[in-house]
Amino acid sequence: MSTDNAFSELGLGSDATEREVKAAWRRLVSQWHPDRNTSADAVARMQRINRAFEEIRNAGFRARPETPAADEGRADEADAPDRDAARHDAEEESVQPRRRPIQRKVKLSLEEAAAGCIKALRGRMTMACATCDGAGHQVLGGNCAHCGGSGAIPKRNFFGWPGGMTECAACHGGGIAQRTCPDCNGAGTHTRTYQLKVRIPPGVRQGDLLHVDGRRARGNPPPADLEIRVELLAHEFFELDEDGTIRCEVPVDGFAWIAQRTIEVPTLVGLKPVALRRDRLSYSLPGLGFPATRRGANADHVVIVKPIFPETLSAEQAHLLDHLIASASGADGEPIDKRLAAWSRQQRAWERGAGRASREQ
């Protein structure tokens, strides 16, 4: 069998690489092995497949075609070390195909999302063994010593009577000599752990997707890029509006509200003072809300106060209130406040008018 015929037998072009040849051989073996395929020409086809693989292996596998160097314009030209790193990454990328990104989720408080933060991510991945391409064994070449290259051995029943054929365990039905992969002990996979720190930019929102280039990670980097989905945790005090406004409802002492005292309210950056006014229940703190856009200016922090009065007054509170009420009237019993005094006069005038009308009837 010529080399060109061998490639054709495996359904490949003559420029196929070693990985492509092995993948095609495993696929055809799985399809045409006599234990899996009951057609009459299964055995003959298996022998041709094995001969084709041996012919290509003996002739030497094709080297992976060279890939032109990647454009270095992506690197910062003012930083030479970055150019070298970019060139190294481009060369490495031309040799190793990019893996599918690793999907992760990161949970952030509103404070972390507003200011930005650094999160440490750890994980592990089960990957195909690079030594055996996930097969769990390495092909040595030549016929398997256990089955003579047929891929099957006689099956013995009780008393040693023959009972048909079964797959050769030594070559997994391929008929070609092989050995258990020493790097993965035949599992075909290995577990790889990774650890990296990710910088979360200020102003991320619920559901935002952040992309992390795994090649730029230091220490124990992940085997692929990361796609990180942001999840904002519910806050004990704050509610976030679409425009970045933070809303917070604060219960306050009703007497302190009447007295227009100053209280401290929670914000994303800690406690801030607010001077209460009797004519207001809502207060806006400019620039203390959430970023309106990512890395943009912060919106306002809106505080809604809820005055709380005692459900039942103590004797001391009742006495103090009586004293306070009395202090609002002059020596003649008239209210000191002009608005209350005007109302009192109108009420007395109405009362006199109502009395005369009643007597005339």
Coordinates of C-alpha atoms in Angstrom, one line a residue:
M1 CA 0.0 0.0 0.0
S2 CA 1.4 3.4 -1.0
T3 CA 1.4 6.4 1.3
D4 CA -1.1 8.2 -0.8
N5 CA -3.4 5.2 -0.8
A6 CA -2.9 5.0 3.0
F7 CA -4.2 8.6 3.4
S8 CA -7.1 7.8 1.1
E9 CA -8.0 4.7 3.1
L10 CA -8.3 6.9 6.2
G11 CA -10.3 9.5 4.4
L12 CA -7.5 12.1 4.6
G13 CA -5.5 14.3 2.4
S14 CA -1.8 13.8 2.0
D15 CA -1.1 16.9 4.1
A16 CA -2.9 15.6 7.2
T17 CA -1.0 16.1 10.5
E18 CA -0.2 13.4 13.0
R19 CA -3.1 14.4 15.2
E20 CA -5.6 14.2 12.3
V21 CA -4.2 10.8 11.3
K22 CA -4.6 9.4 14.8
A23 CA -8.1 10.8 15.1
A24 CA -9.2 9.3 11.8
W25 CA -7.7 5.9 12.7
R26 CA -9.5 5.8 16.1
R27 CA -12.8 6.8 14.4
L28 CA -12.5 4.1 11.7
V29 CA -11.5 1.5 14.2
S30 CA -14.5 2.3 16.3
Q31 CA -16.7 2.0 13.2
W32 CA -15.3 -1.1 11.6
H33 CA -14.2 -3.3 14.5
P34 CA -15.8 -6.8 14.1
D35 CA -17.2 -6.7 17.6
R36 CA -19.1 -3.5 16.7
N37 CA -19.7 -4.1 13.0
T38 CA -21.3 -7.4 11.8
S39 CA -20.9 -6.8 8.1
A40 CA -19.0 -9.4 6.1
D41 CA -16.1 -7.1 5.1
A42 CA -15.5 -5.7 8.6
V43 CA -12.4 -7.8 9.3
A44 CA -10.9 -7.0 5.9
R45 CA -11.6 -3.3 6.3
M46 CA -10.0 -3.4 9.8
Q47 CA -6.9 -4.9 8.3
R48 CA -6.7 -2.2 5.6
I49 CA -7.2 0.5 8.2
N50 CA -4.3 -0.8 10.4
R51 CA -2.0 -1.2 7.3
A52 CA -2.8 2.3 6.3
F53 CA -1.9 3.7 9.7
E54 CA 1.3 1.7 9.8
E55 CA 2.3 2.9 6.3
I56 CA 1.8 6.6 7.3
R57 CA 3.6 6.1 10.6
N58 CA 6.6 4.4 8.9
A59 CA 6.8 7.2 6.3
G60 CA 6.8 9.8 9.0
F61 CA 4.0 12.2 10.0
R62 CA 3.7 15.6 8.4
A63 CA 4.8 18.5 10.4
R64 CA 2.1 21.1 11.4
P65 CA 2.1 23.8 8.8
E66 CA 3.6 27.1 9.9
T67 CA 1.4 30.0 10.7
P68 CA 2.4 33.6 9.8
A69 CA 3.4 35.7 12.7
A70 CA 0.5 37.5 14.3
D71 CA 0.3 41.3 14.0
E72 CA 2.2 43.0 16.8
G73 CA 0.2 46.2 16.4
R74 CA -2.0 45.1 19.3
A75 CA 0.9 45.7 21.8
D76 CA 1.8 49.0 23.2
E77 CA 4.8 50.2 21.2
A78 CA 6.0 52.4 24.0
D79 CA 6.6 49.3 26.2
A80 CA 9.2 46.9 24.9
P81 CA 8.5 44.1 27.4
D82 CA 4.9 44.1 26.3
R83 CA 6.0 43.7 22.6
D84 CA 8.0 40.7 23.6
A85 CA 5.1 39.2 25.5
A86 CA 2.8 39.8 22.6
R87 CA 5.2 38.2 20.2
H88 CA 5.6 35.2 22.5
D89 CA 1.8 34.8 22.8
A90 CA 1.3 35.1 19.1
E91 CA 3.9 32.3 18.5
E92 CA 2.3 30.1 21.2
E93 CA -1.2 30.7 19.8
S94 CA 0.0 29.6 16.3
V95 CA 1.0 26.3 17.8
Q96 CA -1.8 25.7 20.3
P97 CA -5.5 26.1 19.3
R98 CA -7.5 28.4 21.5
R99 CA -9.8 26.4 23.8
R100 CA -13.4 27.3 24.5
P101 CA -13.6 30.0 27.3
I102 CA -14.2 28.9 30.8
Q103 CA -17.6 30.1 32.1
R104 CA -17.5 31.6 35.6
K105 CA -19.8 33.6 37.8
V106 CA -18.7 36.3 40.3
K107 CA -21.0 37.7 43.1
L108 CA -20.5 41.3 44.0
S109 CA -21.9 43.6 46.6
L110 CA -23.2 47.0 45.4
E111 CA -20.1 48.6 47.1
E112 CA -17.7 46.3 45.2
A113 CA -19.5 46.8 41.9
A114 CA -19.6 50.6 42.3
A115 CA -16.0 51.1 43.2
G116 CA -14.4 48.2 41.4
C117 CA -12.5 45.5 43.1
I118 CA -10.1 42.6 42.7
K119 CA -11.5 39.1 43.0
A120 CA -9.4 35.9 43.5
L121 CA -10.8 33.0 41.3
R122 CA -9.8 29.4 41.8
G123 CA -11.0 26.3 39.9
R124 CA -10.1 23.1 38.3
M125 CA -10.6 21.6 34.8
T126 CA -10.6 18.0 33.5
M127 CA -8.6 18.1 30.3
A128 CA -7.6 15.5 27.6
C129 CA -4.1 14.2 28.2
A130 CA -1.8 15.9 25.7
T131 CA 0.5 13.0 25.5
C132 CA -2.0 10.5 24.2
D133 CA -4.6 12.9 22.9
G134 CA -7.2 11.6 25.3
A135 CA -6.9 8.0 24.1
G136 CA -5.4 6.7 27.4
H137 CA -2.7 4.7 25.4
Q138 CA 0.2 5.3 23.0
V139 CA 0.5 3.5 19.7
L140 CA 3.9 1.7 19.4
G141 CA 3.4 0.4 15.9
G142 CA 3.5 -3.2 14.6
N143 CA 1.0 -5.9 15.3
C144 CA -0.3 -6.4 18.8
A145 CA 1.5 -9.4 20.3
H146 CA -1.7 -10.6 22.1
C147 CA -4.0 -10.8 19.1
G148 CA -1.5 -10.9 16.2
G149 CA -3.0 -7.7 14.7
S150 CA -6.6 -9.0 14.3
G151 CA -7.9 -6.9 17.2
A152 CA -9.8 -9.9 18.6
I153 CA -8.9 -12.9 20.7
P154 CA -10.8 -16.2 21.2
K155 CA -13.4 -16.1 23.9
R156 CA -13.3 -19.1 26.3
N157 CA -16.3 -20.5 28.0
F158 CA -16.5 -23.1 30.8
F159 CA -14.2 -26.1 30.5
G160 CA -12.0 -24.1 28.0
W161 CA -14.5 -24.6 25.1
P162 CA -14.2 -21.9 22.4
G163 CA -17.0 -19.4 22.4
G164 CA -16.4 -16.9 19.6
M165 CA -14.2 -13.8 19.6
T166 CA -13.9 -10.9 21.9
E167 CA -12.1 -7.5 21.7
C168 CA -8.4 -7.7 22.5
A169 CA -7.9 -5.7 25.8
A170 CA -4.2 -5.1 25.0
C171 CA -4.8 -3.0 21.8
H172 CA -8.5 -2.1 22.5
G173 CA -9.5 -3.8 19.2
G174 CA -7.1 -1.8 17.0
G175 CA -4.7 -4.7 16.3
I176 CA -1.7 -2.4 16.6
A177 CA 0.7 -2.7 19.5
Q178 CA 0.2 0.0 22.2
R179 CA 0.9 0.8 25.8
T180 CA -0.9 2.5 28.6
C181 CA -0.1 6.2 28.6
P182 CA 2.4 6.9 31.5
D183 CA 1.2 10.5 32.0
C184 CA -2.4 9.8 32.6
N185 CA -2.2 6.1 33.6
G186 CA -4.7 5.2 30.9
A187 CA -7.4 7.6 32.0
G188 CA -7.0 9.8 29.0
T189 CA -7.6 12.9 31.1
H190 CA -5.9 14.8 33.9
T191 CA -7.1 17.5 36.3
R192 CA -5.5 21.0 36.1
T193 CA -6.1 23.6 38.8
Y194 CA -5.8 27.3 38.2
Q195 CA -5.8 30.5 40.4
L196 CA -5.8 34.1 39.3
K197 CA -6.8 37.6 40.4
V198 CA -9.3 39.4 38.3
R199 CA -9.7 43.2 38.3
I200 CA -13.4 44.1 38.2
P201 CA -14.0 47.6 36.7
P202 CA -16.2 50.2 38.5
G203 CA -19.8 50.3 37.5
V204 CA -20.5 46.7 36.4
R205 CA -24.2 45.7 36.4
Q206 CA -26.2 42.6 36.9
G207 CA -25.6 40.2 34.0
D208 CA -22.5 42.0 32.6
L209 CA -20.0 39.7 30.9
L210 CA -16.3 40.3 31.5
H211 CA -13.6 38.6 29.3
V212 CA -10.3 37.7 30.8
D213 CA -7.4 36.7 28.6
G214 CA -5.9 33.5 30.2
R215 CA -2.6 34.1 28.5
R216 CA -2.1 37.3 30.4
A217 CA -2.7 35.7 33.8
R218 CA 0.3 35.2 36.0
G219 CA 1.2 32.5 38.5
N220 CA -1.0 29.5 37.9
P221 CA -3.1 30.6 34.9
P222 CA -6.2 28.9 33.5
P223 CA -5.8 26.7 30.4
A224 CA -8.2 29.0 28.5
D225 CA -9.8 32.5 28.6
L226 CA -12.4 33.2 31.2
E227 CA -15.9 34.7 30.6
I228 CA -17.1 36.0 33.9
R229 CA -20.8 36.8 34.5
V230 CA -21.5 39.4 37.1
E231 CA -24.2 38.8 39.7
L232 CA -25.1 41.6 42.1
L233 CA -26.1 40.6 45.6
A234 CA -29.2 42.0 47.2
H235 CA -28.3 44.8 49.6
E236 CA -29.6 45.2 53.1
F237 CA -30.3 48.9 52.7
F238 CA -30.0 50.0 49.1
E239 CA -32.0 49.7 45.9
L240 CA -30.3 50.4 42.5
D241 CA -32.2 52.3 39.8
E242 CA -31.4 51.9 36.1
D243 CA -29.9 55.4 36.0
G244 CA -27.5 54.6 38.8
T245 CA -29.6 56.3 41.6
I246 CA -29.3 54.5 44.9
R247 CA -32.4 54.7 47.1
C248 CA -32.4 54.1 50.9
E249 CA -35.3 54.3 53.4
V250 CA -34.1 55.3 56.8
P251 CA -36.3 55.2 60.0
V252 CA -35.6 58.3 62.2
D253 CA -36.7 59.4 65.6
G254 CA -39.8 61.5 65.1
F255 CA -38.8 63.9 67.8
A256 CA -35.4 64.3 66.2
W257 CA -37.1 65.0 62.9
I258 CA -39.3 67.7 64.5
A259 CA -36.2 69.2 66.2
Q260 CA -34.4 69.2 62.8
R261 CA -31.4 67.3 64.2
T262 CA -28.5 66.0 62.1
I263 CA -28.4 62.2 61.6
E264 CA -25.9 59.8 59.8
V265 CA -27.2 57.7 56.9
P266 CA -25.5 54.7 55.1
T267 CA -24.1 55.3 51.6
L268 CA -21.9 53.2 49.3
V269 CA -18.8 54.9 50.8
G270 CA -19.8 54.8 54.5
L271 CA -21.9 56.9 56.8
K272 CA -22.7 60.5 55.8
P273 CA -24.4 63.3 57.8
V274 CA -27.9 64.6 56.8
A275 CA -29.5 67.6 58.4
L276 CA -33.2 66.9 58.9
R277 CA -35.9 69.4 58.1
R278 CA -39.5 69.2 59.3
D279 CA -40.8 70.1 55.8
R280 CA -38.9 67.4 54.0
L281 CA -38.9 63.6 53.9
S282 CA -36.6 63.1 50.9
Y283 CA -33.0 64.2 50.7
S284 CA -30.5 63.9 47.7
L285 CA -26.8 63.4 48.2
P286 CA -25.1 64.3 44.8
G287 CA -22.4 62.0 43.5
L288 CA -22.8 59.3 46.2
G289 CA -24.9 56.9 44.1
F290 CA -23.8 54.2 41.6
P291 CA -21.9 55.0 38.4
A292 CA -24.4 56.0 35.7
T293 CA -22.2 54.2 33.1
R294 CA -19.3 51.9 33.5
R295 CA -16.3 54.0 34.7
G296 CA -18.6 57.1 34.5
A297 CA -19.7 59.7 37.0
N298 CA -21.7 58.6 40.0
A299 CA -25.4 59.3 40.2
D300 CA -27.2 60.6 43.4
H301 CA -28.0 58.8 46.6
V302 CA -31.6 59.5 47.6
V303 CA -32.5 59.1 51.3
I304 CA -36.2 58.8 52.3
V305 CA -36.7 59.3 56.0
K306 CA -39.6 57.8 57.9
P307 CA -40.2 59.5 61.2
I308 CA -41.1 57.1 64.0
F309 CA -43.1 58.2 67.0
P310 CA -43.7 56.1 70.1
E311 CA -46.9 54.0 70.0
T312 CA -47.5 54.8 73.7
L313 CA -46.1 57.8 75.5
S314 CA -44.4 57.4 78.8
A315 CA -45.5 59.7 81.7
E316 CA -42.4 61.7 81.3
Q317 CA -42.9 62.1 77.5
A318 CA -46.6 63.1 78.1
H319 CA -45.5 65.7 80.7
L320 CA -42.8 67.2 78.4
L321 CA -45.3 67.4 75.5
D322 CA -47.8 69.2 77.7
H323 CA -45.1 71.6 78.7
L324 CA -44.2 72.0 75.0
I325 CA -47.8 72.7 74.0
A326 CA -48.2 75.2 76.8
S327 CA -45.1 77.0 75.7
A328 CA -46.7 77.6 72.3
S329 CA -49.3 80.0 73.9
G330 CA -48.9 83.4 75.4
A331 CA -50.1 84.6 78.9
D332 CA -53.5 85.3 77.5
G333 CA -53.9 81.8 76.1
E334 CA -53.6 82.9 72.5
P335 CA -51.2 80.9 70.3
I336 CA -47.9 82.6 69.7
D337 CA -47.7 81.5 66.1
K338 CA -49.5 83.9 63.8
R339 CA -51.1 81.1 61.7
L340 CA -52.6 79.4 64.8
A341 CA -53.7 82.8 66.2
A342 CA -55.5 83.7 62.9
W343 CA -57.2 80.3 62.9
S344 CA -58.3 80.8 66.5
R345 CA -59.9 84.1 65.7
Q346 CA -61.7 82.7 62.7
Q347 CA -63.0 79.9 64.8
R348 CA -64.3 82.2 67.5
A349 CA -66.0 84.4 64.9
W350 CA -67.7 81.4 63.3
E351 CA -68.8 80.3 66.7
R352 CA -70.4 83.7 67.5
G353 CA -72.2 83.7 64.1
A354 CA -73.5 80.2 64.6
G355 CA -74.8 81.1 68.0
R356 CA -76.8 84.2 66.8
A357 CA -78.3 82.2 64.0
S358 CA -79.5 79.5 66.5
R359 CA -81.1 82.1 68.8
E360 CA -83.0 83.8 65.9
Q361 CA -84.6 80.6 64.9

